[in-house]
Coordinates of C-alpha atoms in Angstrom, one line a residue:
M1 CA -41.0 12.9 17.6
K2 CA -42.8 10.7 15.0
T3 CA -42.0 7.0 15.0
L4 CA -38.8 5.7 13.6
A5 CA -38.3 2.1 12.6
I6 CA -35.5 -0.3 13.6
A7 CA -34.3 0.0 10.0
D8 CA -33.8 3.7 10.4
F9 CA -31.6 3.3 13.5
E10 CA -29.6 0.6 11.6
L11 CA -29.1 3.0 8.6
V12 CA -27.9 5.9 10.8
T13 CA -25.4 3.7 12.7
Q14 CA -24.0 2.3 9.5
L15 CA -23.5 5.8 8.1
A16 CA -21.8 6.9 11.4
E17 CA -19.5 3.9 11.1
Q18 CA -18.5 4.3 7.4
L19 CA -19.0 8.0 6.9
S20 CA -19.8 7.4 3.3
V21 CA -23.3 7.4 1.7
A22 CA -21.9 5.5 -1.3
A23 CA -20.3 2.7 0.8
V24 CA -23.5 2.2 2.8
A25 CA -25.5 2.1 -0.4
R26 CA -23.2 -0.5 -1.9
G27 CA -23.5 -2.7 1.2
R28 CA -27.3 -2.4 0.9
D29 CA -27.4 -3.0 -2.8
A30 CA -29.2 0.4 -3.1
S31 CA -28.4 3.7 -4.9
A32 CA -26.7 6.5 -3.1
S33 CA -29.8 8.7 -3.8
Q34 CA -32.0 6.2 -2.0
V35 CA -29.8 6.3 1.1
S36 CA -29.6 10.1 1.0
R37 CA -33.4 10.4 0.8
A38 CA -33.8 7.9 3.7
L39 CA -31.4 10.0 5.8
T40 CA -33.2 13.2 4.9
R41 CA -36.5 11.6 6.0
I42 CA -35.0 10.5 9.3
E43 CA -33.7 13.9 10.0
A44 CA -37.0 15.5 9.2
V45 CA -38.7 13.1 11.6
C46 CA -36.2 14.0 14.3
G47 CA -36.2 17.7 13.5
L48 CA -32.4 17.6 13.7
R49 CA -29.5 17.6 11.4
L50 CA -27.5 14.4 12.2
F51 CA -24.7 14.7 9.6
H52 CA -22.7 17.5 8.0
R53 CA -22.6 17.1 4.2
T54 CA -19.6 18.2 2.1
T55 CA -18.2 17.3 -1.3
H56 CA -15.7 15.2 0.6
G57 CA -18.2 13.1 2.5
I58 CA -20.3 13.2 5.7
S59 CA -19.5 13.7 9.4
L60 CA -21.6 13.5 12.5
T61 CA -23.0 16.6 14.1
A62 CA -23.2 16.9 17.9
E63 CA -26.8 15.9 17.7
G64 CA -25.8 13.0 15.4
H65 CA -23.4 11.6 18.0
T66 CA -26.1 11.7 20.6
F67 CA -28.5 10.0 18.2
V68 CA -26.1 7.2 17.3
E69 CA -25.3 6.5 21.0
H70 CA -29.0 5.9 21.8
A71 CA -29.6 4.2 18.4
S72 CA -26.9 1.6 19.2
Q73 CA -28.5 0.9 22.6
I74 CA -31.9 0.5 21.0
L75 CA -30.5 -2.0 18.4
D76 CA -28.8 -4.0 21.1
D77 CA -32.0 -4.1 23.2
A78 CA -34.0 -5.1 20.1
R79 CA -31.7 -8.0 19.3
A80 CA -31.6 -9.1 23.0
L81 CA -35.5 -9.1 23.0
S82 CA -35.6 -11.1 19.8
D83 CA -33.1 -13.6 21.2
H84 CA -35.1 -13.9 24.5
L85 CA -38.3 -14.5 22.7
D86 CA -36.6 -17.1 20.5
T87 CA -35.7 -19.1 23.7
R88 CA -39.5 -19.6 24.2
T89 CA -39.5 -22.0 21.3
A90 CA -37.4 -25.2 20.7
S91 CA -36.8 -24.3 17.1
A92 CA -35.0 -21.7 15.1
S93 CA -37.0 -18.9 13.6
G94 CA -36.6 -15.3 12.3
V95 CA -33.7 -13.8 10.4
I96 CA -30.1 -14.9 10.9
K97 CA -27.4 -12.9 9.1
I98 CA -24.1 -14.7 8.4
S99 CA -21.0 -12.9 7.1
V100 CA -18.7 -15.1 5.0
S101 CA -16.1 -14.8 2.3
S102 CA -17.2 -15.4 -1.3
L103 CA -15.1 -18.6 -1.6
L104 CA -16.5 -20.2 1.5
A105 CA -20.0 -19.1 0.6
E106 CA -19.9 -20.6 -2.8
Q107 CA -17.9 -23.7 -2.1
V108 CA -19.1 -24.6 1.5
L109 CA -22.3 -23.0 2.7
I110 CA -24.5 -22.5 -0.3
P111 CA -24.3 -26.2 -1.5
K112 CA -25.6 -27.3 2.0
L113 CA -27.9 -24.4 2.8
S114 CA -31.1 -26.3 1.8
Q115 CA -30.4 -28.7 4.7
L116 CA -30.6 -25.9 7.2
L117 CA -33.8 -24.3 5.7
T118 CA -35.5 -27.7 5.4
T119 CA -34.8 -28.5 9.0
Y120 CA -35.9 -25.1 10.2
P121 CA -38.5 -23.7 7.7
D122 CA -39.2 -20.7 9.9
L123 CA -35.6 -19.5 9.6
L124 CA -34.6 -16.9 7.1
V125 CA -30.9 -16.8 6.2
S126 CA -29.3 -13.6 5.0
L127 CA -25.8 -14.1 3.6
N128 CA -23.5 -11.2 3.8
I129 CA -20.9 -12.3 1.2
T130 CA -17.7 -10.2 1.5
D131 CA -14.0 -10.7 1.9
R132 CA -13.7 -7.7 4.1
L133 CA -13.7 -7.8 7.9
V134 CA -17.2 -6.6 9.0
D135 CA -18.2 -4.8 12.2
M136 CA -20.7 -7.2 13.6
A137 CA -22.5 -4.9 15.9
V138 CA -22.8 -2.0 13.5
E139 CA -23.9 -4.2 10.5
G140 CA -26.2 -6.5 12.5
I141 CA -24.2 -9.6 11.8
D142 CA -25.3 -12.7 13.9
I143 CA -22.4 -15.0 12.9
A144 CA -19.2 -14.1 11.1
I145 CA -17.0 -16.8 9.6
R146 CA -13.4 -15.7 9.7
A147 CA -10.3 -17.5 8.4
G148 CA -6.9 -16.6 9.7
V149 CA -8.2 -13.7 11.9
P150 CA -7.9 -14.2 15.7
P151 CA -11.3 -13.4 17.3
R152 CA -11.7 -10.4 19.6
D153 CA -12.1 -10.8 23.3
T154 CA -15.7 -9.5 23.0
Y155 CA -16.7 -12.4 20.7
V156 CA -17.6 -16.0 21.4
A157 CA -15.7 -18.1 18.9
R158 CA -16.3 -21.7 17.8
R159 CA -13.5 -23.4 15.8
L160 CA -14.8 -24.9 12.5
G161 CA -11.5 -26.2 11.2
S162 CA -8.3 -25.1 9.5
H163 CA -6.5 -25.1 6.2
T164 CA -3.2 -24.4 4.6
R165 CA -2.6 -22.3 1.4
Q166 CA -0.7 -23.7 -1.6
L167 CA 0.0 -22.8 -5.2
Y168 CA -2.2 -24.2 -8.0
A169 CA -2.7 -23.7 -11.7
A170 CA -5.0 -25.2 -14.4
P171 CA -3.5 -27.7 -16.8
S172 CA -4.6 -25.3 -19.6
Y173 CA -2.3 -22.6 -18.2
L174 CA 0.7 -25.0 -17.7
Q175 CA 0.4 -26.5 -21.2
G176 CA 3.5 -25.4 -23.1
R177 CA 5.1 -23.8 -20.1
P178 CA 7.8 -25.3 -17.8
L179 CA 6.7 -26.3 -14.4
P180 CA 8.2 -24.1 -11.7
V181 CA 10.7 -26.0 -9.6
S182 CA 11.9 -23.1 -7.4
V183 CA 10.4 -19.8 -6.0
A184 CA 12.6 -17.9 -8.4
D185 CA 10.9 -19.6 -11.4
L186 CA 7.6 -17.9 -10.5
S187 CA 9.0 -14.7 -12.0
D188 CA 8.5 -16.3 -15.4
H189 CA 4.9 -17.0 -14.8
R190 CA 1.6 -15.1 -14.7
L191 CA 0.3 -14.8 -11.1
I192 CA -3.2 -14.1 -9.7
S193 CA -3.7 -11.7 -6.7
N194 CA -6.5 -10.5 -4.5
T195 CA -7.1 -6.7 -4.4
V196 CA -9.2 -6.7 -1.2
V197 CA -7.2 -9.0 1.1
P198 CA -3.5 -7.9 0.9
Q199 CA -2.4 -10.7 3.2
H200 CA -3.3 -13.2 0.5
N201 CA -0.7 -11.7 -1.8
Q202 CA 2.1 -12.5 0.7
W203 CA 3.1 -15.9 -0.6
Q204 CA 5.0 -17.6 2.1
F205 CA 7.3 -20.6 1.5
A206 CA 9.1 -23.2 3.7
G207 CA 12.0 -25.5 3.4
D208 CA 15.1 -24.2 1.5
A209 CA 13.0 -21.7 -0.4
K210 CA 14.9 -18.5 -1.3
P211 CA 13.3 -16.0 -1.0
N212 CA 10.8 -17.3 1.5
L213 CA 8.2 -14.6 0.8
L214 CA 6.9 -13.2 -2.5
R215 CA 4.8 -10.0 -2.6
V216 CA 2.6 -10.5 -5.6
S217 CA 1.0 -7.8 -7.6
G218 CA -0.6 -10.1 -10.1
H219 CA -1.0 -10.2 -13.8
A220 CA -4.7 -11.0 -13.2
Q221 CA -6.5 -9.5 -10.1
A222 CA -9.8 -10.0 -8.5
D223 CA -11.6 -8.4 -5.5
N224 CA -12.8 -11.6 -3.9
T225 CA -11.5 -15.1 -3.2
A226 CA -14.1 -16.9 -5.3
A227 CA -13.1 -15.0 -8.4
V228 CA -9.4 -15.7 -7.7
L229 CA -10.3 -19.4 -7.8
S230 CA -12.3 -18.9 -11.0
L231 CA -9.3 -17.1 -12.7
A232 CA -7.1 -20.0 -11.8
L233 CA -9.6 -22.6 -13.2
A234 CA -9.9 -20.5 -16.4
G235 CA -6.1 -20.9 -17.0
L236 CA -5.2 -17.2 -16.3
G237 CA -2.2 -18.1 -14.1
I238 CA -1.0 -19.4 -10.8
A239 CA -3.0 -18.7 -7.6
R240 CA -2.4 -19.3 -3.9
L241 CA -5.6 -21.1 -2.8
N242 CA -7.3 -22.7 0.2
S243 CA -6.0 -26.3 0.1
V244 CA -9.2 -27.9 1.4
I245 CA -11.2 -26.2 -1.4
A246 CA -8.5 -27.0 -4.1
R247 CA -7.9 -30.7 -3.2
P248 CA -11.0 -32.1 -4.9
L249 CA -10.3 -29.9 -7.9
V250 CA -6.9 -31.5 -8.2
A251 CA -8.5 -35.0 -8.0
Q252 CA -10.8 -34.0 -10.8
G253 CA -7.9 -32.8 -13.0
A254 CA -9.1 -29.2 -13.0
L255 CA -6.0 -27.9 -11.0
M256 CA -2.5 -29.0 -10.5
L257 CA -0.5 -28.5 -7.2
L258 CA 2.8 -26.6 -7.6
L259 CA 5.9 -26.5 -5.5
P260 CA 4.5 -28.8 -2.8
Q261 CA 7.9 -29.4 -1.3
L262 CA 8.2 -25.6 -0.5
S263 CA 4.6 -25.2 0.7
D264 CA 4.1 -23.0 3.8
P265 CA 3.1 -25.3 6.7
T266 CA 1.1 -22.6 8.5
L267 CA -2.4 -23.6 9.5
H268 CA -5.1 -20.9 9.1
E269 CA -7.8 -21.4 11.7
I270 CA -11.4 -20.9 10.6
N271 CA -13.8 -19.7 13.4
A272 CA -17.5 -18.9 13.6
V273 CA -17.8 -15.9 15.9
T274 CA -20.8 -14.2 17.5
L275 CA -21.2 -11.3 19.9
S276 CA -20.8 -12.4 23.5
S277 CA -24.3 -11.0 24.3
R278 CA -26.0 -13.2 21.7
H279 CA -24.3 -16.5 21.4
S280 CA -27.0 -18.4 23.5
A281 CA -29.9 -17.5 21.2
P282 CA -31.5 -20.7 19.8
K283 CA -31.3 -19.7 16.1
I284 CA -27.6 -19.0 16.6
K285 CA -26.8 -22.2 18.5
L286 CA -28.7 -24.3 15.9
T287 CA -27.0 -22.6 13.0
M288 CA -23.6 -23.1 14.7
R289 CA -24.3 -26.9 14.7
W290 CA -25.1 -26.8 11.0
L291 CA -21.9 -24.8 10.3
E292 CA -19.9 -27.5 12.1
E293 CA -21.3 -30.1 9.7
C294 CA -20.5 -27.9 6.7
F295 CA -16.9 -27.6 7.7
V296 CA -16.2 -31.3 8.4
A297 CA -13.6 -31.4 5.7
F298 CA -11.7 -28.6 7.3
R299 CA -11.2 -30.7 10.5
E300 CA -9.7 -33.5 8.5
E301 CA -6.7 -31.3 7.3
P302 CA -3.5 -33.3 7.9
T303 CA -1.4 -32.3 10.9
E304 CA 1.9 -32.7 9.0
R305 CA 3.3 -32.7 5.5
N306 CA 6.4 -34.5 4.4
G307 CA 7.2 -35.1 8.0
I308 CA 7.0 -31.4 8.9
P309 CA 4.4 -30.5 11.5
L310 CA 1.8 -28.0 10.4
L311 CA 1.6 -25.2 13.0
P312 CA -1.1 -22.6 13.8
R313 CA -0.5 -19.2 12.2
Q314 CA 2.1 -17.2 14.2
P315 CA 3.5 -13.7 13.6
A316 CA 6.3 -14.2 11.1
A317 CA 9.9 -13.0 11.5
R318 CA 11.0 -10.5 8.9
P319 CA 11.7 -12.7 5.8
M320 CA 13.8 -12.2 2.7
T321 CA 11.6 -10.8 0.0
L322 CA 11.4 -10.6 -3.8
D323 CA 8.8 -8.2 -5.3
L324 CA 7.1 -9.6 -8.3
V325 CA 5.9 -6.5 -10.2
N326 CA 2.9 -6.7 -12.6
N327 CA 4.1 -6.0 -16.1
L328 CA 0.6 -5.3 -17.5
R329 CA 1.5 -1.6 -17.8
D330 CA 4.3 -2.4 -20.2
E331 CA 2.1 -4.6 -22.3
Q332 CA -0.6 -2.1 -22.8
P333 CA -0.4 0.0 -26.0

């Protein structure tokens, strides 16, 4: 068999995981035709058909299953070798791939990224900016920053901090509108939701709030957390936001905090996780230290509010609910 590159094995394992040429192409910022041509070339080199193609998608052949099994092992060995070679130097070098949500990327990491690259000029940082939960092994992620998601047993996690979520709106949106003083008042307001992370649309409340949970459809919607913040800043409605990110924007007068007396006291943990087989690599250890510096503000989050202790996120009991239905359909001609 002719030589295949590591990138070829990565492509086939990604296709096997997602079973969608279009999805893999989007993740690689490439066209579907480019991915299809690459797969055809790989199959030609192997002399085997690795995937069945139909109008509904792709699926692995028997030979494809065997290929992916060995490809996964080859990728693990390649990463292990790279990590071992890194230990021969006292500095970080090579590529490190970090998966992070759009909000944390824009507001926390990118403003401080030059510090890391100046300290370690031989390090190449690749940011995988997405709000979805990535498969670290399949997608070649070195470090994933996850908020509110308990790490798996197969991961090594380092706590970076925590945050609460509260309701905010821009002064421009609230101008001429009555401030909400109860959860029920939100039915008279325009709300902003996240189409990729459904949990962010479950607005929890505490105290004497009735109902204590709103399932929000949203009059304005976005598919990432950074855009949700931008919509709120633009005066498009009320959003439930990361309190650590929103706090300086309140101090600047760009946002206003709403219903603070009914804010959910749940603390959402933020962890940086790595695969257990790779956490000791120098580039990962040194990048972890930089991440701890980036998230200092998230370790200064208050432990209580209005005398009520803030508690780590726990599975919630079934609450009373009120569904707020998007009325955009009625407004369209």
